[in-house]
Amino acid sequence: MKHYPVIQLHQVSKVYRNGTVALKDLNLVVPEAQFVSLVGASGCGKSTVLRLIAGLGSVSSGTIDWGIDAAQRKLAFVFQDAALMPWATVKDNVQLPLKLGGMSSQYSQGLVAQALKVVGLEKFAHNYPRELSGGMKMRVSIARALVTQPNILLMDEPFGALDEITRSKLNSDLVDLWLQHRWTVVFVTHNIYEAVYLSNRVLVMGTSPGRIVADIDIDVPFPRGEDFRTSSVYNEYCRTVSEHLAAAMRFSDMVGF
Ligand code: ADP
Ligand code: MG
């Protein structure tokens, strides 16, 4: 099946008001249902790309086009910081986007319960964020994104603050969810192993100005399972991504950044 392009960035540049050239002539096409990761050193413009896609800020030049019309486009954003309201229960945190959208609790209740079930937190609906581990807080944050039933998911280092074991578990769960829902995902991380495990495709970014230096298909079918993590194919892909990253950083050093 040929997947149509959902997100298309064409020659996108972003210059912030203080003169920082965050992105320069960036081209990116994300087809429907693809899980694509952006990896790159801190400051290379990963968050800027996501924010521009989300419409949180405007491009300085170039265009962002959509393969689906506005009425059918449902974006959700997950940030590194779970950013939960400390005074509200898990259920109320997840309900927030629906409430802000004007949906009555009569209608939202079922959706909230479903989203909590999806992330395995149905038993914690009445707990408060302070009673949860870091991994559980991030699950709440993901449930809050999923409750709106998005078809495009933008994730900005969502597991960056978690320990390795929790991260691995959430990575596996995220793949399972993606296999069920087939959202189009743009996932930002600086963790090469995570990017390769999760993605159909890994884009390596270079710094100053932010640009894409490598576009690597991870040609391994899903579900990939735990064996994949210890396979030589996995290691080979991680090495390839890592080499591109290192080359991009050497180039940045060379030009004086
Ligand atoms: P990353 O997410 O890869 O760490 P960012 O997209 O956050 O990178 O930032 C890219 C570059 O743009 C960095 O040099 C950063 O300091 C700069 N930058 C980000 N946001 C702003 C802003 N609002 N104003 C000025 N500079 C910014
Ligand atoms: Mg960032």
PDB file of C-alpha atoms and ligand atoms in Angstrom:
ATOM      1  CA  MET A   1       0.000   0.000   0.000  1.00  0.00           C
ATOM      2  CA  LYS A   2       1.277   3.414  -0.931  1.00  0.00           C
ATOM      3  CA  HIS A   3       1.002   5.882   1.940  1.00  0.00           C
ATOM      4  CA  TYR A   4       0.273   9.465   1.005  1.00  0.00           C
ATOM      5  CA  PRO A   5       2.396  12.271   2.422  1.00  0.00           C
ATOM      6  CA  VAL A   6       0.850  13.743   5.571  1.00  0.00           C
ATOM      7  CA  ILE A   7       3.405  16.365   6.570  1.00  0.00           C
ATOM      8  CA  GLN A   8       5.577  18.160   4.028  1.00  0.00           C
ATOM      9  CA  LEU A   9       8.221  20.686   4.962  1.00  0.00           C
ATOM     10  CA  HIS A  10       9.717  22.374   1.946  1.00  0.00           C
ATOM     11  CA  GLN A  11      12.887  24.473   2.267  1.00  0.00           C
ATOM     12  CA  VAL A  12      11.899  25.493   5.783  1.00  0.00           C
ATOM     13  CA  SER A  13      14.111  27.979   7.580  1.00  0.00           C
ATOM     14  CA  LYS A  14      13.597  29.415  11.017  1.00  0.00           C
ATOM     15  CA  VAL A  15      15.423  32.452  12.308  1.00  0.00           C
ATOM     16  CA  TYR A  16      14.483  33.473  15.847  1.00  0.00           C
ATOM     17  CA  ARG A  17      14.092  37.118  16.711  1.00  0.00           C
ATOM     18  CA  ASN A  18      17.522  37.233  18.347  1.00  0.00           C
ATOM     19  CA  GLY A  19      19.069  36.193  15.028  1.00  0.00           C
ATOM     20  CA  THR A  20      19.616  32.491  15.821  1.00  0.00           C
ATOM     21  CA  VAL A  21      19.308  30.481  12.624  1.00  0.00           C
ATOM     22  CA  ALA A  22      17.635  27.393  14.089  1.00  0.00           C
ATOM     23  CA  LEU A  23      16.825  25.707  10.772  1.00  0.00           C
ATOM     24  CA  LYS A  24      18.031  26.223   7.252  1.00  0.00           C
ATOM     25  CA  ASP A  25      16.367  24.891   4.078  1.00  0.00           C
ATOM     26  CA  LEU A  26      14.952  21.811   5.750  1.00  0.00           C
ATOM     27  CA  ASN A  27      13.023  19.359   3.583  1.00  0.00           C
ATOM     28  CA  LEU A  28      10.982  16.593   5.133  1.00  0.00           C
ATOM     29  CA  VAL A  29       8.086  14.477   3.935  1.00  0.00           C
ATOM     30  CA  VAL A  30       6.375  12.202   6.440  1.00  0.00           C
ATOM     31  CA  PRO A  31       3.993   9.660   4.892  1.00  0.00           C
ATOM     32  CA  GLU A  32       0.839   8.465   6.586  1.00  0.00           C
ATOM     33  CA  ALA A  33       1.349   6.004   9.461  1.00  0.00           C
ATOM     34  CA  GLN A  34       5.110   6.357   9.439  1.00  0.00           C
ATOM     35  CA  PHE A  35       7.016   6.464  12.713  1.00  0.00           C
ATOM     36  CA  VAL A  36       9.897   8.811  12.103  1.00  0.00           C
ATOM     37  CA  SER A  37      12.484   9.905  14.654  1.00  0.00           C
ATOM     38  CA  LEU A  38      14.603  13.028  14.616  1.00  0.00           C
ATOM     39  CA  VAL A  39      17.920  12.576  16.385  1.00  0.00           C
ATOM     40  CA  GLY A  40      20.564  15.186  16.894  1.00  0.00           C
ATOM     41  CA  ALA A  41      22.675  17.016  19.418  1.00  0.00           C
ATOM     42  CA  SER A  42      21.074  19.431  21.817  1.00  0.00           C
ATOM     43  CA  GLY A  43      20.336  22.747  20.113  1.00  0.00           C
ATOM     44  CA  CYS A  44      20.215  21.388  16.545  1.00  0.00           C
ATOM     45  CA  GLY A  45      16.595  22.446  16.084  1.00  0.00           C
ATOM     46  CA  LYS A  46      14.596  19.286  16.827  1.00  0.00           C
ATOM     47  CA  SER A  47      12.045  21.026  19.028  1.00  0.00           C
ATOM     48  CA  THR A  48      11.815  23.855  16.533  1.00  0.00           C
ATOM     49  CA  VAL A  49      10.811  21.381  13.801  1.00  0.00           C
ATOM     50  CA  LEU A  50       8.092  19.905  16.023  1.00  0.00           C
ATOM     51  CA  ARG A  51       6.802  23.285  17.104  1.00  0.00           C
ATOM     52  CA  LEU A  52       6.570  24.493  13.515  1.00  0.00           C
ATOM     53  CA  ILE A  53       4.690  21.332  12.514  1.00  0.00           C
ATOM     54  CA  ALA A  54       2.333  21.894  15.453  1.00  0.00           C
ATOM     55  CA  GLY A  55       1.757  25.466  14.335  1.00  0.00           C
ATOM     56  CA  LEU A  56       3.353  26.850  17.519  1.00  0.00           C
ATOM     57  CA  GLY A  57       5.351  29.499  15.726  1.00  0.00           C
ATOM     58  CA  SER A  58       5.773  30.430  12.094  1.00  0.00           C
ATOM     59  CA  VAL A  59       8.414  29.570   9.514  1.00  0.00           C
ATOM     60  CA  SER A  60      10.776  32.359   8.428  1.00  0.00           C
ATOM     61  CA  SER A  61      10.804  30.977   4.893  1.00  0.00           C
ATOM     62  CA  GLY A  62       9.664  27.838   3.117  1.00  0.00           C
ATOM     63  CA  THR A  63       6.358  26.052   3.496  1.00  0.00           C
ATOM     64  CA  ILE A  64       4.619  23.411   5.556  1.00  0.00           C
ATOM     65  CA  ASP A  65       1.920  21.575   3.647  1.00  0.00           C
ATOM     66  CA  TRP A  66      -0.549  18.961   4.759  1.00  0.00           C
ATOM     67  CA  GLY A  67      -1.776  15.905   2.905  1.00  0.00           C
ATOM     68  CA  ILE A  68      -4.976  15.853   4.931  1.00  0.00           C
ATOM     69  CA  ASP A  69      -7.332  18.745   5.252  1.00  0.00           C
ATOM     70  CA  ALA A  70      -7.662  20.723   8.436  1.00  0.00           C
ATOM     71  CA  ALA A  71     -10.946  19.135   9.465  1.00  0.00           C
ATOM     72  CA  GLN A  72      -9.399  15.658   9.555  1.00  0.00           C
ATOM     73  CA  ARG A  73      -6.077  16.671  11.015  1.00  0.00           C
ATOM     74  CA  LYS A  74      -5.873  15.827  14.691  1.00  0.00           C
ATOM     75  CA  LEU A  75      -2.536  16.578  16.255  1.00  0.00           C
ATOM     76  CA  ALA A  76      -1.384  15.769  19.743  1.00  0.00           C
ATOM     77  CA  PHE A  77       1.867  16.879  21.366  1.00  0.00           C
ATOM     78  CA  VAL A  78       3.744  15.074  24.147  1.00  0.00           C
ATOM     79  CA  PHE A  79       6.527  16.982  25.918  1.00  0.00           C
ATOM     80  CA  GLN A  80       9.520  15.722  27.876  1.00  0.00           C
ATOM     81  CA  ASP A  81       8.058  17.107  31.056  1.00  0.00           C
ATOM     82  CA  ALA A  82       4.766  15.356  31.826  1.00  0.00           C
ATOM     83  CA  ALA A  83       3.456  18.794  32.941  1.00  0.00           C
ATOM     84  CA  LEU A  84       0.546  17.446  34.969  1.00  0.00           C
ATOM     85  CA  MET A  85      -1.625  19.625  37.177  1.00  0.00           C
ATOM     86  CA  PRO A  86      -0.529  18.632  40.702  1.00  0.00           C
ATOM     87  CA  TRP A  87      -3.866  19.466  42.329  1.00  0.00           C
ATOM     88  CA  ALA A  88      -5.903  17.323  39.921  1.00  0.00           C
ATOM     89  CA  THR A  89      -6.349  13.550  39.838  1.00  0.00           C
ATOM     90  CA  VAL A  90      -5.008  11.419  37.008  1.00  0.00           C
ATOM     91  CA  LYS A  91      -8.492  11.223  35.515  1.00  0.00           C
ATOM     92  CA  ASP A  92      -8.966  14.996  35.626  1.00  0.00           C
ATOM     93  CA  ASN A  93      -5.546  15.582  34.081  1.00  0.00           C
ATOM     94  CA  VAL A  94      -6.416  13.308  31.170  1.00  0.00           C
ATOM     95  CA  GLN A  95      -9.824  14.899  30.788  1.00  0.00           C
ATOM     96  CA  LEU A  96      -8.365  18.404  30.461  1.00  0.00           C
ATOM     97  CA  PRO A  97      -8.073  18.659  26.645  1.00  0.00           C
ATOM     98  CA  LEU A  98     -11.650  17.428  26.228  1.00  0.00           C
ATOM     99  CA  LYS A  99     -12.882  19.869  28.845  1.00  0.00           C
ATOM    100  CA  LEU A 100     -11.017  22.710  27.141  1.00  0.00           C
ATOM    101  CA  GLY A 101     -12.651  21.618  23.902  1.00  0.00           C
ATOM    102  CA  GLY A 102     -16.028  22.049  25.559  1.00  0.00           C
ATOM    103  CA  MET A 103     -17.002  18.374  25.871  1.00  0.00           C
ATOM    104  CA  SER A 104     -19.274  17.606  28.823  1.00  0.00           C
ATOM    105  CA  SER A 105     -18.046  15.042  31.360  1.00  0.00           C
ATOM    106  CA  GLN A 106     -20.944  12.834  30.423  1.00  0.00           C
ATOM    107  CA  TYR A 107     -19.307  12.321  27.029  1.00  0.00           C
ATOM    108  CA  SER A 108     -15.675  12.576  28.056  1.00  0.00           C
ATOM    109  CA  GLN A 109     -15.816   9.974  30.852  1.00  0.00           C
ATOM    110  CA  GLY A 110     -15.751   6.996  28.507  1.00  0.00           C
ATOM    111  CA  LEU A 111     -12.896   8.432  26.437  1.00  0.00           C
ATOM    112  CA  VAL A 112     -10.849   9.183  29.558  1.00  0.00           C
ATOM    113  CA  ALA A 113     -11.378   5.660  30.900  1.00  0.00           C
ATOM    114  CA  GLN A 114     -10.348   4.212  27.545  1.00  0.00           C
ATOM    115  CA  ALA A 115      -7.189   6.347  27.312  1.00  0.00           C
ATOM    116  CA  LEU A 116      -6.183   5.339  30.854  1.00  0.00           C
ATOM    117  CA  LYS A 117      -6.717   1.696  29.981  1.00  0.00           C
ATOM    118  CA  VAL A 118      -4.547   2.041  26.887  1.00  0.00           C
ATOM    119  CA  VAL A 119      -1.583   3.213  28.998  1.00  0.00           C
ATOM    120  CA  GLY A 120      -2.317   0.698  31.761  1.00  0.00           C
ATOM    121  CA  LEU A 121      -3.337   3.195  34.428  1.00  0.00           C
ATOM    122  CA  GLU A 122      -7.020   2.463  34.858  1.00  0.00           C
ATOM    123  CA  LYS A 123      -6.425   1.594  38.509  1.00  0.00           C
ATOM    124  CA  PHE A 124      -4.845   4.976  39.173  1.00  0.00           C
ATOM    125  CA  ALA A 125      -7.635   7.213  37.905  1.00  0.00           C
ATOM    126  CA  HIS A 126      -8.192   8.748  41.329  1.00  0.00           C
ATOM    127  CA  ASN A 127      -4.561   9.141  42.332  1.00  0.00           C
ATOM    128  CA  TYR A 128      -2.671  12.421  42.277  1.00  0.00           C
ATOM    129  CA  PRO A 129       0.520  12.982  40.237  1.00  0.00           C
ATOM    130  CA  ARG A 130       2.694  13.102  43.392  1.00  0.00           C
ATOM    131  CA  GLU A 131       1.672   9.500  44.089  1.00  0.00           C
ATOM    132  CA  LEU A 132       3.061   8.277  40.731  1.00  0.00           C
ATOM    133  CA  SER A 133       6.526   7.294  39.509  1.00  0.00           C
ATOM    134  CA  GLY A 134       8.191   9.208  36.656  1.00  0.00           C
ATOM    135  CA  GLY A 135       7.208   6.512  34.167  1.00  0.00           C
ATOM    136  CA  MET A 136       3.588   6.572  35.314  1.00  0.00           C
ATOM    137  CA  LYS A 137       3.442  10.360  35.042  1.00  0.00           C
ATOM    138  CA  MET A 138       4.648  10.064  31.468  1.00  0.00           C
ATOM    139  CA  ARG A 139       1.931   7.474  30.810  1.00  0.00           C
ATOM    140  CA  VAL A 140      -0.630   9.979  32.067  1.00  0.00           C
ATOM    141  CA  SER A 141       0.825  12.567  29.732  1.00  0.00           C
ATOM    142  CA  ILE A 142       0.520  10.106  26.821  1.00  0.00           C
ATOM    143  CA  ALA A 143      -3.063   9.278  27.834  1.00  0.00           C
ATOM    144  CA  ARG A 144      -3.820  13.008  27.828  1.00  0.00           C
ATOM    145  CA  ALA A 145      -2.548  13.166  24.240  1.00  0.00           C
ATOM    146  CA  LEU A 146      -4.422  10.027  23.146  1.00  0.00           C
ATOM    147  CA  VAL A 147      -7.746  11.015  24.685  1.00  0.00           C
ATOM    148  CA  THR A 148      -8.272  13.464  21.834  1.00  0.00           C
ATOM    149  CA  GLN A 149      -7.962  10.523  19.393  1.00  0.00           C
ATOM    150  CA  PRO A 150      -5.213  12.089  17.315  1.00  0.00           C
ATOM    151  CA  ASN A 151      -3.994  10.824  13.969  1.00  0.00           C
ATOM    152  CA  ILE A 152      -0.702  12.711  14.155  1.00  0.00           C
ATOM    153  CA  LEU A 153       1.464  12.425  17.234  1.00  0.00           C
ATOM    154  CA  LEU A 154       4.360  14.789  17.894  1.00  0.00           C
ATOM    155  CA  MET A 155       6.619  13.684  20.735  1.00  0.00           C
ATOM    156  CA  ASP A 156       9.482  15.804  22.048  1.00  0.00           C
ATOM    157  CA  GLU A 157      11.912  13.631  24.033  1.00  0.00           C
ATOM    158  CA  PRO A 158       9.030  12.150  26.003  1.00  0.00           C
ATOM    159  CA  PHE A 159      11.172   9.553  27.766  1.00  0.00           C
ATOM    160  CA  GLY A 160      14.311  11.647  28.171  1.00  0.00           C
ATOM    161  CA  ALA A 161      14.010  11.964  31.935  1.00  0.00           C
ATOM    162  CA  LEU A 162      13.312   8.300  32.631  1.00  0.00           C
ATOM    163  CA  ASP A 163      15.683   5.548  33.719  1.00  0.00           C
ATOM    164  CA  GLU A 164      16.734   2.993  31.077  1.00  0.00           C
ATOM    165  CA  ILE A 165      14.454   0.187  32.248  1.00  0.00           C
ATOM    166  CA  THR A 166      11.353   2.367  32.355  1.00  0.00           C
ATOM    167  CA  ARG A 167      12.298   3.852  29.019  1.00  0.00           C
ATOM    168  CA  SER A 168      12.601   0.389  27.420  1.00  0.00           C
ATOM    169  CA  LYS A 169       9.235  -0.645  28.780  1.00  0.00           C
ATOM    170  CA  LEU A 170       7.554   2.538  27.546  1.00  0.00           C
ATOM    171  CA  ASN A 171       9.272   2.139  24.169  1.00  0.00           C
ATOM    172  CA  SER A 172       7.819  -1.365  23.771  1.00  0.00           C
ATOM    173  CA  ASP A 173       4.384  -0.176  24.867  1.00  0.00           C
ATOM    174  CA  LEU A 174       4.535   2.750  22.469  1.00  0.00           C
ATOM    175  CA  VAL A 175       5.311   0.421  19.562  1.00  0.00           C
ATOM    176  CA  ASP A 176       2.346  -1.794  20.542  1.00  0.00           C
ATOM    177  CA  LEU A 177       0.064   1.247  20.626  1.00  0.00           C
ATOM    178  CA  TRP A 178       1.361   2.527  17.330  1.00  0.00           C
ATOM    179  CA  LEU A 179       0.736  -0.874  15.729  1.00  0.00           C
ATOM    180  CA  GLN A 180      -2.884  -0.665  16.868  1.00  0.00           C
ATOM    181  CA  HIS A 181      -3.521   2.970  15.953  1.00  0.00           C
ATOM    182  CA  ARG A 182      -1.032   3.646  13.158  1.00  0.00           C
ATOM    183  CA  TRP A 183      -0.729   7.334  13.890  1.00  0.00           C
ATOM    184  CA  THR A 184       1.760   9.322  11.875  1.00  0.00           C
ATOM    185  CA  VAL A 185       4.472   9.984  14.470  1.00  0.00           C
ATOM    186  CA  VAL A 186       7.334  12.451  14.608  1.00  0.00           C
ATOM    187  CA  PHE A 187       9.422  11.477  17.620  1.00  0.00           C
ATOM    188  CA  VAL A 188      12.308  13.599  18.850  1.00  0.00           C
ATOM    189  CA  THR A 189      15.108  12.057  20.876  1.00  0.00           C
ATOM    190  CA  HIS A 190      18.835  12.240  21.312  1.00  0.00           C
ATOM    191  CA  ASN A 191      18.905   8.557  22.172  1.00  0.00           C
ATOM    192  CA  ILE A 192      20.069   6.591  19.137  1.00  0.00           C
ATOM    193  CA  TYR A 193      19.002   3.205  20.541  1.00  0.00           C
ATOM    194  CA  GLU A 194      15.501   4.430  21.243  1.00  0.00           C
ATOM    195  CA  ALA A 195      15.204   5.966  17.787  1.00  0.00           C
ATOM    196  CA  VAL A 196      16.252   2.767  16.010  1.00  0.00           C
ATOM    197  CA  TYR A 197      14.052   0.546  18.155  1.00  0.00           C
ATOM    198  CA  LEU A 198      10.922   2.623  17.588  1.00  0.00           C
ATOM    199  CA  SER A 199      11.131   3.918  14.080  1.00  0.00           C
ATOM    200  CA  ASN A 200      10.485   3.100  10.460  1.00  0.00           C
ATOM    201  CA  ARG A 201      12.916   5.845   9.649  1.00  0.00           C
ATOM    202  CA  VAL A 202      15.548   7.864  11.491  1.00  0.00           C
ATOM    203  CA  LEU A 203      16.558  11.353  10.439  1.00  0.00           C
ATOM    204  CA  VAL A 204      19.857  12.617  11.758  1.00  0.00           C
ATOM    205  CA  MET A 205      20.139  16.358  12.229  1.00  0.00           C
ATOM    206  CA  GLY A 206      23.243  18.503  12.229  1.00  0.00           C
ATOM    207  CA  THR A 207      23.681  21.745  14.143  1.00  0.00           C
ATOM    208  CA  SER A 208      24.186  25.381  13.251  1.00  0.00           C
ATOM    209  CA  PRO A 209      22.154  25.694  11.233  1.00  0.00           C
ATOM    210  CA  GLY A 210      19.798  22.820  11.927  1.00  0.00           C
ATOM    211  CA  ARG A 211      19.433  20.576   8.914  1.00  0.00           C
ATOM    212  CA  ILE A 212      18.932  16.921   8.038  1.00  0.00           C
ATOM    213  CA  VAL A 213      22.220  15.160   7.312  1.00  0.00           C
ATOM    214  CA  ALA A 214      21.039  11.563   6.997  1.00  0.00           C
ATOM    215  CA  ASP A 215      17.778   9.774   6.283  1.00  0.00           C
ATOM    216  CA  ILE A 216      17.922   6.104   7.269  1.00  0.00           C
ATOM    217  CA  ASP A 217      15.182   3.521   6.731  1.00  0.00           C
ATOM    218  CA  ILE A 218      15.047   0.985   9.549  1.00  0.00           C
ATOM    219  CA  ASP A 219      13.968  -1.879   7.384  1.00  0.00           C
ATOM    220  CA  VAL A 220      12.881  -4.334  10.074  1.00  0.00           C
ATOM    221  CA  PRO A 221       9.263  -5.472  10.344  1.00  0.00           C
ATOM    222  CA  PHE A 222       7.109  -4.871  13.423  1.00  0.00           C
ATOM    223  CA  PRO A 223       6.513  -6.143  16.024  1.00  0.00           C
ATOM    224  CA  ARG A 224      10.243  -6.241  16.670  1.00  0.00           C
ATOM    225  CA  GLY A 225      10.232  -7.837  20.095  1.00  0.00           C
ATOM    226  CA  GLU A 226      12.935  -7.999  22.718  1.00  0.00           C
ATOM    227  CA  ASP A 227      15.209 -10.140  20.517  1.00  0.00           C
ATOM    228  CA  PHE A 228      15.613  -7.196  18.192  1.00  0.00           C
ATOM    229  CA  ARG A 229      17.370  -5.175  20.903  1.00  0.00           C
ATOM    230  CA  THR A 230      20.208  -7.680  21.083  1.00  0.00           C
ATOM    231  CA  SER A 231      20.371  -8.495  17.368  1.00  0.00           C
ATOM    232  CA  SER A 232      23.289  -7.640  15.134  1.00  0.00           C
ATOM    233  CA  VAL A 233      20.922  -5.873  12.710  1.00  0.00           C
ATOM    234  CA  TYR A 234      19.899  -3.512  15.523  1.00  0.00           C
ATOM    235  CA  ASN A 235      23.491  -2.837  16.457  1.00  0.00           C
ATOM    236  CA  GLU A 236      24.389  -2.203  12.850  1.00  0.00           C
ATOM    237  CA  TYR A 237      21.620   0.399  12.482  1.00  0.00           C
ATOM    238  CA  CYS A 238      22.632   2.058  15.764  1.00  0.00           C
ATOM    239  CA  ARG A 239      26.206   2.246  14.520  1.00  0.00           C
ATOM    240  CA  THR A 240      25.161   3.798  11.217  1.00  0.00           C
ATOM    241  CA  VAL A 241      23.073   6.473  12.987  1.00  0.00           C
ATOM    242  CA  SER A 242      25.864   7.093  15.443  1.00  0.00           C
ATOM    243  CA  GLU A 243      28.425   7.562  12.662  1.00  0.00           C
ATOM    244  CA  HIS A 244      26.231  10.111  10.904  1.00  0.00           C
ATOM    245  CA  LEU A 245      25.768  11.966  14.186  1.00  0.00           C
ATOM    246  CA  ALA A 246      29.480  12.004  14.865  1.00  0.00           C
ATOM    247  CA  ALA A 247      30.188  13.254  11.333  1.00  0.00           C
ATOM    248  CA  ALA A 248      27.616  16.038  11.753  1.00  0.00           C
ATOM    249  CA  MET A 249      29.239  17.092  15.007  1.00  0.00           C
ATOM    250  CA  ARG A 250      32.746  17.064  13.522  1.00  0.00           C
ATOM    251  CA  PHE A 251      31.447  19.298  10.746  1.00  0.00           C
ATOM    252  CA  SER A 252      29.984  21.710  13.321  1.00  0.00           C
ATOM    253  CA  ASP A 253      33.359  21.831  15.097  1.00  0.00           C
ATOM    254  CA  MET A 254      35.083  22.506  11.804  1.00  0.00           C
ATOM    255  CA  VAL A 255      32.950  25.526  10.998  1.00  0.00           C
ATOM    256  CA  GLY A 256      33.498  26.882  14.483  1.00  0.00           C
ATOM    257  CA  PHE A 257      30.370  26.048  16.466  1.00  0.00           C
TER     258      PHE A 257
HETATM  259  P1  ADP B   1      16.804  21.084  20.168  1.00  0.00           P
HETATM  260  O1  ADP B   1      15.377  20.772  20.465  1.00  0.00           O
HETATM  261  O2  ADP B   1      17.397  20.219  19.100  1.00  0.00           O
HETATM  262  O3  ADP B   1      17.655  21.070  21.394  1.00  0.00           O
HETATM  263  P2  ADP B   1      15.815  23.772  19.619  1.00  0.00           P
HETATM  264  O4  ADP B   1      14.881  23.640  18.485  1.00  0.00           O
HETATM  265  O5  ADP B   1      15.219  23.907  20.976  1.00  0.00           O
HETATM  266  O6  ADP B   1      16.878  22.577  19.582  1.00  0.00           O
HETATM  267  O7  ADP B   1      16.746  25.036  19.391  1.00  0.00           O
HETATM  268  C1  ADP B   1      17.482  25.246  18.195  1.00  0.00           C
HETATM  269  C2  ADP B   1      18.280  26.538  18.321  1.00  0.00           C
HETATM  270  O8  ADP B   1      17.378  27.622  18.400  1.00  0.00           O
HETATM  271  C3  ADP B   1      19.140  26.601  19.582  1.00  0.00           C
HETATM  272  O9  ADP B   1      20.306  27.325  19.256  1.00  0.00           O
HETATM  273  C4  ADP B   1      18.282  27.378  20.543  1.00  0.00           C
HETATM  274  O10 ADP B   1      19.064  28.054  21.491  1.00  0.00           O
HETATM  275  C5  ADP B   1      17.548  28.337  19.622  1.00  0.00           C
HETATM  276  N1  ADP B   1      16.205  28.699  20.098  1.00  0.00           N
HETATM  277  C6  ADP B   1      15.178  27.867  20.405  1.00  0.00           C
HETATM  278  N2  ADP B   1      14.086  28.559  20.772  1.00  0.00           N
HETATM  279  C7  ADP B   1      14.413  29.863  20.700  1.00  0.00           C
HETATM  280  C8  ADP B   1      13.721  31.080  20.934  1.00  0.00           C
HETATM  281  N3  ADP B   1      12.437  31.100  21.318  1.00  0.00           N
HETATM  282  N4  ADP B   1      14.405  32.244  20.766  1.00  0.00           N
HETATM  283  C9  ADP B   1      15.689  32.244  20.365  1.00  0.00           C
HETATM  284  N5  ADP B   1      16.411  31.139  20.117  1.00  0.00           N
HETATM  285  C10 ADP B   1      15.784  29.958  20.270  1.00  0.00           C
HETATM  286 MG    MG B   2      14.447  20.191  22.238  1.00  0.00          MG
END
